[in-house]
Structure formats: C-alpha cells, structure tokens
Amino acid sequence: MRSSETDLQTGSSVLSLSEIQSAIDNKTKPLGALGEIETLAAQIANIQQTLTPQADTCRLTIFAADHGMALAGVSAFPQAVTRQMVFNFLTEGAAANVFARSVGAEIQVVDAGVCGDPIIDERLLQKRIGNGTANAIERPAMTPDQVRSALASGSALGHDGNEAVACFGEMGIGNTSSASLVAAKVLGLPVTEITGRGTGLDDDGLQRKSALLEIAATRTDAQLDAKAALQEYGGFEIAMMTGAMLGAAAAGKIVIVDGFIASAAALAASRIAPESRANMVFAHQSAEAGHARILDALEARPLLQLNMRLGEGTGALLAFPLVRAAADMLRDMASFESAGVSGPA
C-alpha cells in the first residue's frame, strides 16, 4: 500500500487514499469491521484508480527451469522431476491445476530452461534461456545476457493478457536453494538464516544443503544488487518470474505473490523497480524457513497462514477469491446513504 496521499495517474485525475478510505468507511458496516479485507480493497482501488474495481479474471503462469546446483545434492528429489512435473502441469494433474479449476483461473506453463531437449507440446510456451543454469556453487548461474533475456521475456509475459489478477508459480528442482541465495544476497544476510528444508530434506540433507549454500555464498560479496544476485545465484524461472511481476505491475495488474520462491522474485522486482511493490498482494506465509525474513523486508502482511510449502502458485490461487471478494465489496456493497441505513452517531 502506498503511503502518499495521491498516487497513480489515470487520465486527468488522481484518486487519493483519503477518497478510497472514505468510500470504504461509508459502506453499511461499522468502521474497520471487515479488517484486512478493507485494507486489501483500498490497495486494489489504488492500483486500478477507481472506486468500482474489478478483480474477476485471474491467470496463473508457471515458469519451469533446472538448476546446475541440483546435481550437487541440495534437493531430496532428482533433477528429472522438473521435466516430469511440466508434463503433469500440461495434463492438468498437479495441485496448481486443481486449484486453478476450483477458483476459475486460467493457467499457462512456460519452459524457461528445463534440462534436456526442448519439450514439443503446443500447450507449452517456449521461452528457453538455456539448458538449465550453471552450478551456482562454483560459478555464476547465468551470464549477463541470460539475465537480461529472462527479465525481458518475463516482463512481456506479465504485461500480456487482459486478466485483472496475475499469479505466478515455479517448478525447478533446486530452486529453494537458488531463492535462498538470491534473497540472502539482496538482503545482505547469511544464507543459513534463509535456508530451509525445501522439498522435504531430512536433518542430514538440510545440513548438507546448508553447507553447500555457504560455499556458494562465499564466492561473492555479502550483499549484491538484485540483478547481480539473480545472475550469480538465480534460476531462469526465478529471473523470468521477477520480470513477469514487473511487467504485470507496469500493466496495472494486481500481482498475487505466492510463497517463498515467488517472494524472493518479488524482493528482486521491488529492488529493480520499487514502484512495483504497490501492486503486490502477498498470499500466504510459507512453512519454508526464511520466508518471514523476506516478508519483513518487503513490509508485507500475507493474507493466509496455511503451513504450505509446495510452490507452483498454489497459495496465490487460494488467495485469489479474497482479492476478488475485496474488489466486489468496494464496488457492490451499499453505502449508508444508498441503502437508507443510519450511520454511526
């Protein structure tokens, strides 16, 4: 939520935060009775610059890519699962597919850089940056050109389409490690403070993962700017999701941020273009260690607390009905005057 009294320009007028709050306060309810839904409605009105907002349409874009560091043993699952899960998305068998159907959201899947031969399927968007990233434990994950290409491709995808609400998810074995390193470097924190169990590592696996990520972290300075952090440690899907959030925000869309990995991308996006933060709604607080640190840095209050850590955009989809309801409330709920109801004395 922006702190200034006037913000986005639409046509020749600017809708102030005080006008938005007055409209919410004059609905047929006690002041503040709808709690966080009122805060969400105000944010949506500010994004769209209208007191009659629309949030009925939603699209989830899932970015898939592989990570060189996965072969070092940072995950409980083999790298082949990334490719297998792409087919699961395409045949509508994953949790993200189920939730998208449940809430009435569209879904599209993007190959940002899955290892192996390109997947030939008309249902899959081909935006491959490379055949998986390099092993970020030993060397930069991407070249500067690859980072620029991923951000640009993501921006175009985020900007494209007429949906009011954009959700973004990811699939990539090893990407909690990548997100941990990106977030740690952007925030200037030890990577051990951000590292969690990812896909379900046991204690020995978590110890091995933490040790490997500490080695990776020593390659660079304690703190990096967002683009440098993405180049050194990011995945193609994380960099492309960062660009997509920037593109969607620039297009005036509501951006629902999913869990830990998506929040690492949102952190990078907010550092690249601080104005994009105003469009971000944070879906839930993940069970993944370190997510709370990212949310604190973004001054974000997630809508849900469900102990989830799947990714794929699943949490963002579950938050979509709340976003839609908040917009509907501001647009359709009667005021004291229109309903002929006596307001507070």
mmCIF file of C-alpha atoms in Angstrom:
data_model
loop_
_atom_site.group_PDB
_atom_site.id
_atom_site.type_symbol
_atom_site.label_atom_id
_atom_site.label_comp_id
_atom_site.label_asym_id
_atom_site.label_seq_id
_atom_site.Cartn_x
_atom_site.Cartn_y
_atom_site.Cartn_z
ATOM 1 C CA MET A 1 0.000 0.000 0.000
ATOM 2 C CA ARG A 2 1.410 3.383 -0.895
ATOM 3 C CA SER A 3 1.890 5.951 1.826
ATOM 4 C CA SER A 4 1.449 9.111 -0.247
ATOM 5 C CA GLU A 5 -1.904 10.882 -0.400
ATOM 6 C CA THR A 6 -2.067 10.734 -4.190
ATOM 7 C CA ASP A 7 -0.558 8.142 -6.415
ATOM 8 C CA LEU A 8 -1.143 6.610 -9.830
ATOM 9 C CA GLN A 9 -2.354 8.957 -12.533
ATOM 10 C CA THR A 10 -5.335 7.794 -14.612
ATOM 11 C CA GLY A 11 -6.401 10.193 -17.343
ATOM 12 C CA SER A 12 -6.503 13.647 -15.818
ATOM 13 C CA SER A 13 -7.432 12.744 -12.239
ATOM 14 C CA VAL A 14 -5.809 11.026 -9.312
ATOM 15 C CA LEU A 15 -7.819 9.105 -6.753
ATOM 16 C CA SER A 16 -6.454 9.876 -3.307
ATOM 17 C CA LEU A 17 -6.090 7.396 -0.482
ATOM 18 C CA SER A 18 -8.406 9.521 1.659
ATOM 19 C CA GLU A 19 -11.155 9.265 -1.001
ATOM 20 C CA ILE A 20 -10.712 5.500 -1.106
ATOM 21 C CA GLN A 21 -10.821 5.179 2.665
ATOM 22 C CA SER A 22 -13.888 7.410 2.886
ATOM 23 C CA ALA A 23 -15.720 5.179 0.395
ATOM 24 C CA ILE A 24 -14.845 2.087 2.450
ATOM 25 C CA ASP A 25 -15.807 3.732 5.740
ATOM 26 C CA ASN A 26 -19.213 4.706 4.342
ATOM 27 C CA LYS A 27 -20.214 1.148 3.487
ATOM 28 C CA THR A 28 -23.025 -0.338 5.606
ATOM 29 C CA LYS A 29 -20.834 -1.711 8.396
ATOM 30 C CA PRO A 30 -19.026 -0.475 11.496
ATOM 31 C CA LEU A 31 -15.685 1.202 10.843
ATOM 32 C CA GLY A 32 -12.994 -1.389 10.200
ATOM 33 C CA ALA A 33 -15.383 -4.321 10.641
ATOM 34 C CA LEU A 34 -14.026 -6.163 7.597
ATOM 35 C CA GLY A 35 -10.448 -5.940 8.823
ATOM 36 C CA GLU A 36 -7.797 -6.922 6.293
ATOM 37 C CA ILE A 37 -10.390 -7.140 3.506
ATOM 38 C CA GLU A 38 -10.762 -3.361 3.802
ATOM 39 C CA THR A 39 -7.003 -2.910 3.564
ATOM 40 C CA LEU A 40 -6.959 -5.158 0.510
ATOM 41 C CA ALA A 41 -9.863 -3.306 -1.102
ATOM 42 C CA ALA A 42 -8.065 0.000 -0.613
ATOM 43 C CA GLN A 43 -4.928 -1.387 -2.234
ATOM 44 C CA ILE A 44 -6.901 -2.687 -5.217
ATOM 45 C CA ALA A 45 -8.679 0.655 -5.637
ATOM 46 C CA ASN A 46 -5.321 2.417 -5.560
ATOM 47 C CA ILE A 47 -3.852 0.045 -8.148
ATOM 48 C CA GLN A 48 -6.788 0.453 -10.531
ATOM 49 C CA GLN A 49 -7.520 4.078 -9.557
ATOM 50 C CA THR A 50 -11.241 3.509 -9.252
ATOM 51 C CA LEU A 51 -13.867 3.058 -6.541
ATOM 52 C CA THR A 52 -15.517 0.381 -8.691
ATOM 53 C CA PRO A 53 -12.638 -2.091 -9.108
ATOM 54 C CA GLN A 54 -12.803 -5.383 -10.996
ATOM 55 C CA ALA A 55 -10.848 -8.491 -9.986
ATOM 56 C CA ASP A 56 -12.890 -11.220 -11.649
ATOM 57 C CA THR A 57 -10.254 -12.588 -14.032
ATOM 58 C CA CYS A 58 -7.077 -14.362 -12.991
ATOM 59 C CA ARG A 59 -4.255 -16.141 -14.772
ATOM 60 C CA LEU A 60 -1.515 -18.288 -13.242
ATOM 61 C CA THR A 61 1.754 -18.523 -15.143
ATOM 62 C CA ILE A 62 4.104 -21.321 -14.049
ATOM 63 C CA PHE A 63 7.765 -20.961 -15.013
ATOM 64 C CA ALA A 64 9.828 -24.170 -15.160
ATOM 65 C CA ALA A 65 13.619 -24.455 -15.306
ATOM 66 C CA ASP A 66 16.506 -26.504 -13.980
ATOM 67 C CA HIS A 67 19.438 -25.606 -11.738
ATOM 68 C CA GLY A 68 23.023 -26.754 -12.064
ATOM 69 C CA MET A 69 23.417 -26.907 -8.307
ATOM 70 C CA ALA A 70 20.702 -29.592 -8.087
ATOM 71 C CA LEU A 71 23.281 -32.162 -9.181
ATOM 72 C CA ALA A 72 25.327 -31.337 -6.081
ATOM 73 C CA GLY A 73 22.615 -32.737 -3.817
ATOM 74 C CA VAL A 74 20.733 -29.696 -2.496
ATOM 75 C CA SER A 75 17.332 -31.349 -3.002
ATOM 76 C CA ALA A 76 15.590 -34.530 -1.891
ATOM 77 C CA PHE A 77 14.333 -35.065 -5.473
ATOM 78 C CA PRO A 78 16.301 -35.799 -8.678
ATOM 79 C CA GLN A 79 16.554 -33.127 -11.358
ATOM 80 C CA ALA A 80 14.421 -35.217 -13.719
ATOM 81 C CA VAL A 81 11.360 -34.300 -11.646
ATOM 82 C CA THR A 82 11.316 -30.792 -13.159
ATOM 83 C CA ARG A 83 10.644 -32.190 -16.615
ATOM 84 C CA GLN A 84 8.197 -34.776 -15.291
ATOM 85 C CA MET A 85 6.224 -32.091 -13.477
ATOM 86 C CA VAL A 86 5.970 -29.994 -16.641
ATOM 87 C CA PHE A 87 4.071 -32.881 -18.234
ATOM 88 C CA ASN A 88 1.971 -33.165 -15.068
ATOM 89 C CA PHE A 89 1.005 -29.491 -15.430
ATOM 90 C CA LEU A 90 0.210 -29.942 -19.114
ATOM 91 C CA THR A 91 -2.056 -32.916 -18.396
ATOM 92 C CA GLU A 92 -3.708 -30.951 -15.554
ATOM 93 C CA GLY A 93 -2.720 -33.330 -12.776
ATOM 94 C CA ALA A 94 -0.856 -31.039 -10.381
ATOM 95 C CA ALA A 95 -2.169 -29.185 -7.341
ATOM 96 C CA ALA A 96 -1.895 -25.903 -9.244
ATOM 97 C CA ASN A 97 -4.220 -27.269 -11.943
ATOM 98 C CA VAL A 98 -6.746 -28.443 -9.373
ATOM 99 C CA PHE A 99 -6.753 -25.114 -7.531
ATOM 100 C CA ALA A 100 -6.941 -23.124 -10.776
ATOM 101 C CA ARG A 101 -10.064 -25.028 -11.792
ATOM 102 C CA SER A 102 -11.511 -24.567 -8.317
ATOM 103 C CA VAL A 103 -11.192 -20.771 -8.340
ATOM 104 C CA GLY A 104 -11.831 -20.231 -12.049
ATOM 105 C CA ALA A 105 -8.328 -19.141 -13.036
ATOM 106 C CA GLU A 106 -6.567 -19.685 -16.350
ATOM 107 C CA ILE A 107 -3.183 -21.398 -16.324
ATOM 108 C CA GLN A 108 -0.204 -21.360 -18.668
ATOM 109 C CA VAL A 109 3.114 -23.182 -18.376
ATOM 110 C CA VAL A 110 6.430 -21.760 -19.590
ATOM 111 C CA ASP A 111 9.658 -23.633 -20.329
ATOM 112 C CA ALA A 112 12.224 -21.111 -19.112
ATOM 113 C CA GLY A 113 15.108 -23.578 -19.273
ATOM 114 C CA VAL A 114 14.324 -27.222 -18.463
ATOM 115 C CA CYS A 115 17.270 -29.597 -18.947
ATOM 116 C CA GLY A 116 17.203 -31.854 -21.977
ATOM 117 C CA ASP A 117 15.771 -31.454 -25.427
ATOM 118 C CA PRO A 118 13.036 -28.841 -25.820
ATOM 119 C CA ILE A 119 9.610 -30.188 -24.941
ATOM 120 C CA ILE A 120 7.485 -30.066 -28.060
ATOM 121 C CA ASP A 121 3.902 -29.501 -26.973
ATOM 122 C CA GLU A 122 1.504 -26.859 -28.220
ATOM 123 C CA ARG A 123 0.243 -26.355 -24.663
ATOM 124 C CA LEU A 124 3.703 -25.245 -23.501
ATOM 125 C CA LEU A 125 5.142 -21.754 -24.036
ATOM 126 C CA GLN A 126 8.757 -21.988 -25.191
ATOM 127 C CA LYS A 127 10.880 -19.230 -23.662
ATOM 128 C CA ARG A 128 14.041 -21.246 -23.015
ATOM 129 C CA ILE A 129 17.013 -19.185 -21.880
ATOM 130 C CA GLY A 130 19.350 -22.166 -21.651
ATOM 131 C CA ASN A 131 19.603 -25.859 -20.862
ATOM 132 C CA GLY A 132 19.438 -25.247 -17.113
ATOM 133 C CA THR A 133 21.677 -22.830 -15.233
ATOM 134 C CA ALA A 134 25.319 -23.405 -14.354
ATOM 135 C CA ASN A 135 26.220 -24.761 -10.919
ATOM 136 C CA ALA A 136 25.996 -21.624 -8.771
ATOM 137 C CA ILE A 137 28.025 -23.263 -6.017
ATOM 138 C CA GLU A 138 31.076 -22.995 -8.270
ATOM 139 C CA ARG A 139 30.363 -20.192 -10.762
ATOM 140 C CA PRO A 140 27.697 -17.654 -11.761
ATOM 141 C CA ALA A 141 24.422 -19.338 -12.579
ATOM 142 C CA MET A 142 23.850 -17.123 -15.628
ATOM 143 C CA THR A 143 25.598 -14.773 -17.960
ATOM 144 C CA PRO A 144 24.591 -11.095 -18.007
ATOM 145 C CA ASP A 145 22.860 -11.654 -21.356
ATOM 146 C CA GLN A 146 20.854 -14.546 -19.930
ATOM 147 C CA VAL A 147 19.646 -12.439 -17.005
ATOM 148 C CA ARG A 148 18.581 -9.647 -19.340
ATOM 149 C CA SER A 149 16.816 -12.110 -21.629
ATOM 150 C CA ALA A 150 14.966 -13.792 -18.741
ATOM 151 C CA LEU A 151 13.810 -10.475 -17.298
ATOM 152 C CA ALA A 152 12.692 -9.210 -20.708
ATOM 153 C CA SER A 153 10.813 -12.394 -21.602
ATOM 154 C CA GLY A 154 9.129 -12.429 -18.206
ATOM 155 C CA SER A 155 8.176 -8.776 -18.476
ATOM 156 C CA ALA A 156 6.486 -9.371 -21.820
ATOM 157 C CA LEU A 157 4.556 -12.352 -20.452
ATOM 158 C CA GLY A 158 3.472 -10.430 -17.370
ATOM 159 C CA HIS A 159 2.347 -7.452 -19.405
ATOM 160 C CA ASP A 160 0.470 -9.580 -21.932
ATOM 161 C CA GLY A 161 -3.155 -10.557 -21.406
ATOM 162 C CA ASN A 162 -6.229 -8.808 -20.092
ATOM 163 C CA GLU A 163 -6.548 -10.535 -16.726
ATOM 164 C CA ALA A 164 -7.030 -8.221 -13.763
ATOM 165 C CA VAL A 165 -5.107 -10.510 -11.407
ATOM 166 C CA ALA A 166 -1.773 -12.132 -12.213
ATOM 167 C CA CYS A 167 -0.414 -15.082 -10.231
ATOM 168 C CA PHE A 168 2.998 -16.611 -10.810
ATOM 169 C CA GLY A 169 4.360 -20.017 -9.863
ATOM 170 C CA GLU A 170 7.502 -22.036 -10.468
ATOM 171 C CA MET A 171 8.873 -25.523 -10.880
ATOM 172 C CA GLY A 172 12.537 -26.372 -10.687
ATOM 173 C CA ILE A 173 14.380 -28.897 -8.556
ATOM 174 C CA GLY A 174 16.907 -26.925 -6.505
ATOM 175 C CA ASN A 175 15.033 -23.646 -6.675
ATOM 176 C CA THR A 176 14.596 -23.186 -2.927
ATOM 177 C CA SER A 177 18.403 -23.173 -2.759
ATOM 178 C CA SER A 178 18.562 -20.622 -5.551
ATOM 179 C CA ALA A 179 15.890 -18.454 -3.914
ATOM 180 C CA SER A 180 17.675 -18.667 -0.550
ATOM 181 C CA LEU A 181 20.898 -17.402 -2.056
ATOM 182 C CA VAL A 182 19.203 -14.636 -4.065
ATOM 183 C CA ALA A 183 17.264 -13.385 -1.023
ATOM 184 C CA ALA A 184 20.271 -13.618 1.285
ATOM 185 C CA LYS A 185 22.443 -11.604 -1.088
ATOM 186 C CA VAL A 186 19.794 -8.946 -1.759
ATOM 187 C CA LEU A 187 19.192 -8.552 1.980
ATOM 188 C CA GLY A 188 22.835 -8.883 2.988
ATOM 189 C CA LEU A 189 22.115 -11.776 5.361
ATOM 190 C CA PRO A 190 23.971 -15.052 5.982
ATOM 191 C CA VAL A 191 22.393 -17.660 3.725
ATOM 192 C CA THR A 192 21.921 -20.003 6.691
ATOM 193 C CA GLU A 193 19.294 -17.588 8.039
ATOM 194 C CA ILE A 194 17.214 -18.090 4.890
ATOM 195 C CA THR A 195 17.775 -21.794 4.191
ATOM 196 C CA GLY A 196 15.076 -24.396 4.862
ATOM 197 C CA ARG A 197 14.145 -27.970 4.018
ATOM 198 C CA GLY A 198 12.799 -27.212 0.548
ATOM 199 C CA THR A 199 11.178 -30.326 -0.895
ATOM 200 C CA GLY A 200 11.412 -32.130 2.435
ATOM 201 C CA LEU A 201 15.044 -32.773 3.307
ATOM 202 C CA ASP A 202 15.769 -34.705 6.486
ATOM 203 C CA ASP A 203 18.229 -33.343 9.052
ATOM 204 C CA ASP A 204 21.272 -34.753 7.249
ATOM 205 C CA GLY A 205 20.034 -33.413 3.936
ATOM 206 C CA LEU A 206 19.426 -29.967 5.403
ATOM 207 C CA GLN A 207 22.926 -29.940 6.891
ATOM 208 C CA ARG A 208 24.416 -30.860 3.505
ATOM 209 C CA LYS A 209 22.319 -28.242 1.714
ATOM 210 C CA SER A 210 23.313 -25.525 4.202
ATOM 211 C CA ALA A 211 26.997 -26.367 3.836
ATOM 212 C CA LEU A 212 26.810 -26.230 0.039
ATOM 213 C CA LEU A 213 24.977 -22.918 0.062
ATOM 214 C CA GLU A 214 27.536 -21.419 2.425
ATOM 215 C CA ILE A 215 30.250 -22.394 -0.054
ATOM 216 C CA ALA A 216 28.260 -20.765 -2.846
ATOM 217 C CA ALA A 217 27.735 -17.606 -0.805
ATOM 218 C CA THR A 218 31.477 -17.121 -0.251
ATOM 219 C CA ARG A 219 32.011 -16.590 -3.995
ATOM 220 C CA THR A 220 30.586 -13.055 -3.887
ATOM 221 C CA ASP A 221 30.245 -10.019 -1.641
ATOM 222 C CA ALA A 222 27.914 -10.193 1.351
ATOM 223 C CA GLN A 223 25.332 -8.011 -0.406
ATOM 224 C CA LEU A 224 24.508 -7.666 -4.104
ATOM 225 C CA ASP A 225 22.023 -5.663 -6.107
ATOM 226 C CA ALA A 226 19.057 -7.632 -7.399
ATOM 227 C CA LYS A 227 20.254 -8.197 -10.946
ATOM 228 C CA ALA A 228 23.688 -9.307 -9.750
ATOM 229 C CA ALA A 229 22.115 -11.681 -7.235
ATOM 230 C CA LEU A 230 19.960 -13.202 -9.981
ATOM 231 C CA GLN A 231 22.952 -13.604 -12.274
ATOM 232 C CA GLU A 232 25.105 -15.239 -9.627
ATOM 233 C CA TYR A 233 22.531 -17.474 -7.967
ATOM 234 C CA GLY A 234 19.137 -17.270 -9.649
ATOM 235 C CA GLY A 235 17.295 -19.744 -11.799
ATOM 236 C CA PHE A 236 15.897 -18.967 -15.208
ATOM 237 C CA GLU A 237 12.393 -19.426 -13.776
ATOM 238 C CA ILE A 238 13.091 -17.081 -10.839
ATOM 239 C CA ALA A 239 14.549 -14.368 -13.074
ATOM 240 C CA MET A 240 11.689 -14.743 -15.553
ATOM 241 C CA MET A 241 9.140 -14.567 -12.730
ATOM 242 C CA THR A 242 10.845 -11.392 -11.490
ATOM 243 C CA GLY A 243 10.405 -9.867 -14.929
ATOM 244 C CA ALA A 244 6.805 -11.066 -15.099
ATOM 245 C CA MET A 245 5.961 -9.329 -11.836
ATOM 246 C CA LEU A 246 7.497 -6.131 -13.174
ATOM 247 C CA GLY A 247 5.571 -6.411 -16.443
ATOM 248 C CA ALA A 248 2.266 -7.178 -14.734
ATOM 249 C CA ALA A 249 2.670 -4.285 -12.308
ATOM 250 C CA ALA A 250 3.544 -1.913 -15.148
ATOM 251 C CA ALA A 251 0.341 -3.028 -16.891
ATOM 252 C CA GLY A 252 -1.706 -2.105 -13.818
ATOM 253 C CA LYS A 253 -2.492 -5.669 -12.781
ATOM 254 C CA ILE A 254 -2.910 -6.947 -9.243
ATOM 255 C CA VAL A 255 0.041 -9.283 -8.607
ATOM 256 C CA ILE A 256 -0.603 -12.053 -6.088
ATOM 257 C CA VAL A 257 2.737 -13.265 -4.752
ATOM 258 C CA ASP A 258 2.837 -16.936 -3.809
ATOM 259 C CA GLY A 259 5.265 -18.404 -1.274
ATOM 260 C CA PHE A 260 8.994 -18.414 -0.549
ATOM 261 C CA ILE A 261 10.404 -18.617 -4.072
ATOM 262 C CA ALA A 262 7.890 -16.197 -5.539
ATOM 263 C CA SER A 263 8.609 -13.796 -2.670
ATOM 264 C CA ALA A 264 12.327 -13.945 -3.479
ATOM 265 C CA ALA A 265 11.390 -12.909 -7.021
ATOM 266 C CA ALA A 266 9.129 -10.177 -5.637
ATOM 267 C CA LEU A 267 12.015 -8.941 -3.484
ATOM 268 C CA ALA A 268 14.235 -8.709 -6.557
ATOM 269 C CA ALA A 269 11.460 -6.995 -8.545
ATOM 270 C CA SER A 270 10.865 -4.432 -5.804
ATOM 271 C CA ARG A 271 14.565 -3.577 -5.750
ATOM 272 C CA ILE A 272 14.733 -3.232 -9.534
ATOM 273 C CA ALA A 273 11.543 -1.114 -9.718
ATOM 274 C CA PRO A 274 10.356 -0.008 -6.258
ATOM 275 C CA GLU A 275 7.020 1.209 -7.647
ATOM 276 C CA SER A 276 6.068 -2.397 -8.465
ATOM 277 C CA ARG A 277 5.674 -3.155 -4.755
ATOM 278 C CA ALA A 278 2.364 -1.248 -4.649
ATOM 279 C CA ASN A 279 0.750 -3.848 -6.926
ATOM 280 C CA MET A 280 1.812 -6.854 -4.862
ATOM 281 C CA VAL A 281 -0.597 -8.785 -2.657
ATOM 282 C CA PHE A 282 1.096 -11.489 -0.591
ATOM 283 C CA ALA A 283 -0.885 -14.702 -0.488
ATOM 284 C CA HIS A 284 0.477 -16.643 2.465
ATOM 285 C CA GLN A 285 3.442 -17.219 4.735
ATOM 286 C CA SER A 286 5.192 -20.388 3.700
ATOM 287 C CA ALA A 287 6.393 -23.058 6.092
ATOM 288 C CA GLU A 288 9.797 -22.644 4.429
ATOM 289 C CA ALA A 289 12.404 -21.149 6.727
ATOM 290 C CA GLY A 290 13.409 -17.665 5.637
ATOM 291 C CA HIS A 291 10.096 -16.628 4.138
ATOM 292 C CA ALA A 292 9.308 -14.496 7.179
ATOM 293 C CA ARG A 293 12.593 -12.618 6.677
ATOM 294 C CA ILE A 294 11.663 -11.762 3.092
ATOM 295 C CA LEU A 295 8.137 -10.702 4.068
ATOM 296 C CA ASP A 296 9.529 -8.467 6.810
ATOM 297 C CA ALA A 297 11.919 -6.840 4.344
ATOM 298 C CA LEU A 298 9.008 -6.167 1.991
ATOM 299 C CA GLU A 299 6.783 -4.911 4.849
ATOM 300 C CA ALA A 300 4.245 -7.472 3.685
ATOM 301 C CA ARG A 301 1.342 -8.973 5.619
ATOM 302 C CA PRO A 302 0.248 -12.228 3.945
ATOM 303 C CA LEU A 303 -3.452 -12.976 3.717
ATOM 304 C CA LEU A 304 -3.259 -16.646 4.727
ATOM 305 C CA GLN A 305 -1.354 -18.888 7.116
ATOM 306 C CA LEU A 306 -1.762 -22.451 5.833
ATOM 307 C CA ASN A 307 1.620 -24.084 6.585
ATOM 308 C CA MET A 308 2.103 -24.658 2.838
ATOM 309 C CA ARG A 309 5.423 -25.053 1.035
ATOM 310 C CA LEU A 310 4.563 -26.513 -2.374
ATOM 311 C CA GLY A 311 5.051 -23.564 -4.695
ATOM 312 C CA GLU A 312 3.597 -23.805 -8.209
ATOM 313 C CA GLY A 313 1.496 -20.708 -7.408
ATOM 314 C CA THR A 314 -0.875 -22.790 -5.280
ATOM 315 C CA GLY A 315 -1.038 -20.299 -2.408
ATOM 316 C CA ALA A 316 -1.590 -17.408 -4.807
ATOM 317 C CA LEU A 317 -4.567 -19.207 -6.334
ATOM 318 C CA LEU A 318 -6.108 -19.812 -2.909
ATOM 319 C CA ALA A 319 -5.786 -16.089 -2.149
ATOM 320 C CA PHE A 320 -7.480 -15.050 -5.399
ATOM 321 C CA PRO A 321 -11.059 -15.403 -4.032
ATOM 322 C CA LEU A 322 -10.166 -12.994 -1.225
ATOM 323 C CA VAL A 323 -8.854 -10.470 -3.741
ATOM 324 C CA ARG A 324 -11.989 -10.848 -5.835
ATOM 325 C CA ALA A 325 -14.220 -10.503 -2.759
ATOM 326 C CA ALA A 326 -12.412 -7.349 -1.631
ATOM 327 C CA ALA A 327 -12.908 -5.716 -5.027
ATOM 328 C CA ASP A 328 -16.551 -6.812 -5.111
ATOM 329 C CA MET A 329 -17.123 -5.366 -1.648
ATOM 330 C CA LEU A 330 -15.899 -1.922 -2.616
ATOM 331 C CA ARG A 331 -17.753 -1.956 -5.932
ATOM 332 C CA ASP A 332 -21.103 -3.504 -4.938
ATOM 333 C CA MET A 333 -21.682 -3.051 -1.212
ATOM 334 C CA ALA A 334 -24.207 -0.334 -0.405
ATOM 335 C CA SER A 335 -23.275 2.853 1.391
ATOM 336 C CA PHE A 336 -25.299 4.153 4.335
ATOM 337 C CA GLU A 337 -26.785 6.782 2.057
ATOM 338 C CA SER A 338 -27.685 4.500 -0.881
ATOM 339 C CA ALA A 339 -29.233 1.865 1.415
ATOM 340 C CA GLY A 340 -31.096 4.365 3.591
ATOM 341 C CA VAL A 341 -29.371 2.962 6.670
ATOM 342 C CA SER A 342 -28.494 5.226 9.576
ATOM 343 C CA GLY A 343 -24.774 5.594 10.059
ATOM 344 C CA PRO A 344 -22.924 5.841 13.368
ATOM 345 C CA ALA A 345 -23.907 8.792 15.564
#
